[in-house]
Short mmCIF file of C-alpha atoms and ligand atoms in Angstrom, two decimals:
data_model
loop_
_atom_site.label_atom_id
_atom_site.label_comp_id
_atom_site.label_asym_id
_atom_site.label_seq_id
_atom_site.Cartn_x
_atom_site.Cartn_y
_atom_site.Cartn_z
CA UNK L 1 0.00 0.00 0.00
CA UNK L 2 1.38 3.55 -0.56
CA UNK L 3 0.11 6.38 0.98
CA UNK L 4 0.59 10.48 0.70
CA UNK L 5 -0.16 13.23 2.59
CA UNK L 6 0.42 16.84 2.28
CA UNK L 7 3.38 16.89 4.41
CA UNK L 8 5.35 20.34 2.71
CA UNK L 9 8.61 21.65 1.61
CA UNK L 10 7.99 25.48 1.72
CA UNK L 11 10.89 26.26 0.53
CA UNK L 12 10.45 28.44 -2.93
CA UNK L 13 6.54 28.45 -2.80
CA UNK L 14 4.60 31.51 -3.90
CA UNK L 15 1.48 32.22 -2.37
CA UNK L 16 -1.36 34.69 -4.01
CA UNK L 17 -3.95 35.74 -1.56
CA UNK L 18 -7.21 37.29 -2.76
CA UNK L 19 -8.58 39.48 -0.45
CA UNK L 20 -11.90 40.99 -0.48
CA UNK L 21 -12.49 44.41 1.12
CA UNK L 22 -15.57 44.54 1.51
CA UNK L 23 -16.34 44.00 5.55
CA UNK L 24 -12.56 44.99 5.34
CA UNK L 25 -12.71 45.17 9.93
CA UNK L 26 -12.99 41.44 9.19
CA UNK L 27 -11.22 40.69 6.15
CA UNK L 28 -8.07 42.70 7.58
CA UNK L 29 -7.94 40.48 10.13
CA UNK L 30 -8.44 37.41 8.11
CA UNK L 31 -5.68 38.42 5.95
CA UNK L 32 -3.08 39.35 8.46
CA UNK L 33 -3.52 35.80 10.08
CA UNK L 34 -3.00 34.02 6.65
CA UNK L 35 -0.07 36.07 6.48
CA UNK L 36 1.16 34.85 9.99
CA UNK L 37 0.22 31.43 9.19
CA UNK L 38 2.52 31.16 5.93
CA UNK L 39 5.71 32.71 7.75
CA UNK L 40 5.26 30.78 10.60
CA UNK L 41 5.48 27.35 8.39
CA UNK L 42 8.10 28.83 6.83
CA UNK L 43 6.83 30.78 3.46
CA UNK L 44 8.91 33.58 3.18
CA UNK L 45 7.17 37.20 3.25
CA UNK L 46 8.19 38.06 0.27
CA UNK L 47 6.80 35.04 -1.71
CA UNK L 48 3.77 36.25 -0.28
CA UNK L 49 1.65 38.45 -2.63
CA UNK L 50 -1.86 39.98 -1.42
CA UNK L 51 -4.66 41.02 -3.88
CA UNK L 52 -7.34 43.52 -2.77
CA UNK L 53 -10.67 43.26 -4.69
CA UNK L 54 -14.00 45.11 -3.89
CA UNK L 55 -16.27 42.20 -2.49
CA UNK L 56 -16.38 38.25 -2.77
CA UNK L 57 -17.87 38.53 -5.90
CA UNK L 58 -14.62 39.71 -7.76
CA UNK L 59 -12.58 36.85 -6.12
CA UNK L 60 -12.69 34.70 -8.80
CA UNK L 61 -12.02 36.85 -11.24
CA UNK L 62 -8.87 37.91 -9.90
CA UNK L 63 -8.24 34.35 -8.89
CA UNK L 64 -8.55 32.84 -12.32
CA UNK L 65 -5.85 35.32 -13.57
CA UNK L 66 -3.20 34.77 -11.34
CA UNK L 67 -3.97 30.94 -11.51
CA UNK L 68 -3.61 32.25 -15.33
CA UNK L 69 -0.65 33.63 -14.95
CA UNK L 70 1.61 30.45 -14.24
CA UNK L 71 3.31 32.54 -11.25
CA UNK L 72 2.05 30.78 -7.87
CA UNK L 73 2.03 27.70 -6.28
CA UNK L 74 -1.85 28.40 -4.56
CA UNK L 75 -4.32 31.18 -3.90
CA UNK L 76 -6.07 31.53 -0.73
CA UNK L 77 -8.79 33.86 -1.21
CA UNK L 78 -10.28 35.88 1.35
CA UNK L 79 -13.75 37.04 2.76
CA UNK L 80 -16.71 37.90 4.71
CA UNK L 81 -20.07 38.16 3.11
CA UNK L 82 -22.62 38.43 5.59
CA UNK L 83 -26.34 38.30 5.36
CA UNK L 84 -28.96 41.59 4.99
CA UNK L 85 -32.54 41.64 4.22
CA UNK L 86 -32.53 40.45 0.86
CA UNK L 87 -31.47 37.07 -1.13
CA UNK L 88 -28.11 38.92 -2.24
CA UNK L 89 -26.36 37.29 0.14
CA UNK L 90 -27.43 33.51 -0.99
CA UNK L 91 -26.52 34.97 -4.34
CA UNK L 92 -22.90 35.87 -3.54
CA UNK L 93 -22.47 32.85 -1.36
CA UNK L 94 -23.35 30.31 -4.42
CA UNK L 95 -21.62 31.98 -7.42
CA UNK L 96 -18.45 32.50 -5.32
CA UNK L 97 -17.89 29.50 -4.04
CA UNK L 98 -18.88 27.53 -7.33
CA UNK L 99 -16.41 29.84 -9.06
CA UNK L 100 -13.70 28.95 -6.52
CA UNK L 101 -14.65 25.22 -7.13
CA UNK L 102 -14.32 25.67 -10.91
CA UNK L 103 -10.82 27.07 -10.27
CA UNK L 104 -10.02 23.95 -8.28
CA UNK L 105 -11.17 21.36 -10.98
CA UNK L 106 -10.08 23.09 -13.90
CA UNK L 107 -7.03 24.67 -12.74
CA UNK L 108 -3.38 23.26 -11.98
CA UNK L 109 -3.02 24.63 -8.23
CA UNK L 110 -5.07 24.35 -5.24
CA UNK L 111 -7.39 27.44 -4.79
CA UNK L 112 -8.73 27.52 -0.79
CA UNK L 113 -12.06 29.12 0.29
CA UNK L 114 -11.55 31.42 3.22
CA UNK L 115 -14.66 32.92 2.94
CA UNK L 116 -16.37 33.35 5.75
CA UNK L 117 -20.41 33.23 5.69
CA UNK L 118 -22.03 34.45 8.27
CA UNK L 119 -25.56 35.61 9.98
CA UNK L 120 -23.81 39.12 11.13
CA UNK L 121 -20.78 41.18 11.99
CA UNK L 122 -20.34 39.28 15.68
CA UNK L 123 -20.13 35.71 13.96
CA UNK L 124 -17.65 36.61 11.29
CA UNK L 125 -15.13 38.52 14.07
CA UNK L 126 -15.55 35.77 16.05
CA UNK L 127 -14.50 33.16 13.09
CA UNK L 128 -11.59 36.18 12.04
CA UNK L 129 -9.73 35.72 15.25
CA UNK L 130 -11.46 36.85 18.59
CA UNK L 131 -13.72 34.12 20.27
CA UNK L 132 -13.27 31.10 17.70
CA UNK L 133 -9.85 31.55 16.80
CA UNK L 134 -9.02 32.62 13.33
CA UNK L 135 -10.16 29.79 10.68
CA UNK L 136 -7.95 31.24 8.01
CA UNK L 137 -5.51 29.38 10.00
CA UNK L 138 -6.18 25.80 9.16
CA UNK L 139 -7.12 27.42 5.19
CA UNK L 140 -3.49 28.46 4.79
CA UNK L 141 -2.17 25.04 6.49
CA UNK L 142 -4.38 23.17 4.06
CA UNK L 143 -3.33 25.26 0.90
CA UNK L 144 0.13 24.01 1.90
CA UNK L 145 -0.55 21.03 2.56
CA UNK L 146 -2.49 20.68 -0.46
CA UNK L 147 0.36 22.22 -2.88
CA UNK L 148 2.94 19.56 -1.28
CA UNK L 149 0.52 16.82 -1.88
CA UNK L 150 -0.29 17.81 -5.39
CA UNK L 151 3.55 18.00 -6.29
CA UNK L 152 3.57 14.14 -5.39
CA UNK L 153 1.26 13.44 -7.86
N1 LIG J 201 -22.63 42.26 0.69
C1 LIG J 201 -21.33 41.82 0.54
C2 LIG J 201 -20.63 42.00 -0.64
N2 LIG J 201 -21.22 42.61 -1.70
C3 LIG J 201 -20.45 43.15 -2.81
C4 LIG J 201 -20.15 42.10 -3.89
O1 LIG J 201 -19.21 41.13 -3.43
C5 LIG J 201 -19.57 42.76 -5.14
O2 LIG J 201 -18.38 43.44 -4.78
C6 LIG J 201 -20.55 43.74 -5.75
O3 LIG J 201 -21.78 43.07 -5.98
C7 LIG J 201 -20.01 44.33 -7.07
O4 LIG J 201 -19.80 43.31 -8.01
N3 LIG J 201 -19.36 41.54 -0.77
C8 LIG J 201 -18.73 40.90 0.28
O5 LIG J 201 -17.56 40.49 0.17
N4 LIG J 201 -19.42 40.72 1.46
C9 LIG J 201 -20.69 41.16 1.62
O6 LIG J 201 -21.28 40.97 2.73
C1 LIG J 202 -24.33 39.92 1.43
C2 LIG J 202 -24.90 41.20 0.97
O1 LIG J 202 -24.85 41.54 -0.19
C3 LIG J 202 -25.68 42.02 1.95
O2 LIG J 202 -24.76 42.78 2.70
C4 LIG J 202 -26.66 42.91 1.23
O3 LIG J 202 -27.55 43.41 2.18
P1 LIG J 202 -29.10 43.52 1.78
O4 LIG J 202 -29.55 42.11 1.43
O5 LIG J 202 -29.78 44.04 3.03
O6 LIG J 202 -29.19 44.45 0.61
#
């Protein structure tokens, strides 16, 4: 039996990160522990590169151009939609995380969904680092995890 697992060589990996500003109290803080999260497995900060789009909706936009671009070895992306009166938020939820999904099937890199999806403000700063600990965590581990065990493929 052989068996793999996603256990990494960060040496000479570049990381994109989308990041959507929108909700940016939230986002900011989501970012800066992905951030913390590469360095302290050993990415270097300046194979590191951050992307700032409006809102979730331009992630994969963005996303499918640097995957495009041949440059990185994953993309996190980034966000906090979070829910109002109307359906928009169901809207935004679906399409972006569908288009993240097509990125992942059709592209060559793992793409990771740090999006966070929440009921209101209190849940999402609670998921970005206060109460619940900050879930981009385990995303970046898993984008590295998920790069290593790709390469062994
Ligand atoms: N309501 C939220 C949005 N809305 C903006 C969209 O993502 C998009 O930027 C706009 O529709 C223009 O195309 N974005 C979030 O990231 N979070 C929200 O809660
Ligand atoms: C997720 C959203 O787009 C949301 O903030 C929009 O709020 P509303 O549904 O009240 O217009």
């Amino acid at each position: 039996m052989n068996e793999f697992s996603g256990k990494f060589d960060q040496q000479n990996l570049k990381i994109a990160i989308v990041v959507a500003d929108f909700n940016a109290t939230v986002t900011r803080q989501l970012m800066e522990g992905a951030v913390a999260t590469l360095e302290k497995f050993g990415v270097p900060t300046d194979q590191i590169n951050v992307y700032h789009v409006p809102g979730a909706f331009e992630i994969p936009f963005i996303s499918q151009r640097l995957l495009a671009s041949g440059q990185f070895d994953g993309i996190m992306t980034l966000g906090a939609v979070i829910k109002g009166e109307t359906d928009h938020y169901d809207l935004i939820c679906q399409n972006v995380a569908s288009g993240i999904m097509r990125l992942n099937v059709q592209g060559k890199i793992p793409v990771t969904f740090g999006i966070l999806t929440t009921d209101d403000i209190e849940q999402a700063m609670q998921r970005a680092g206060l109460k619940m600990g900050n879930e981009v965590a385990s995303t970046a581990q898993s984008l590295l995890e998920m790069i290593s065990l790709s390469r062994q493929i």
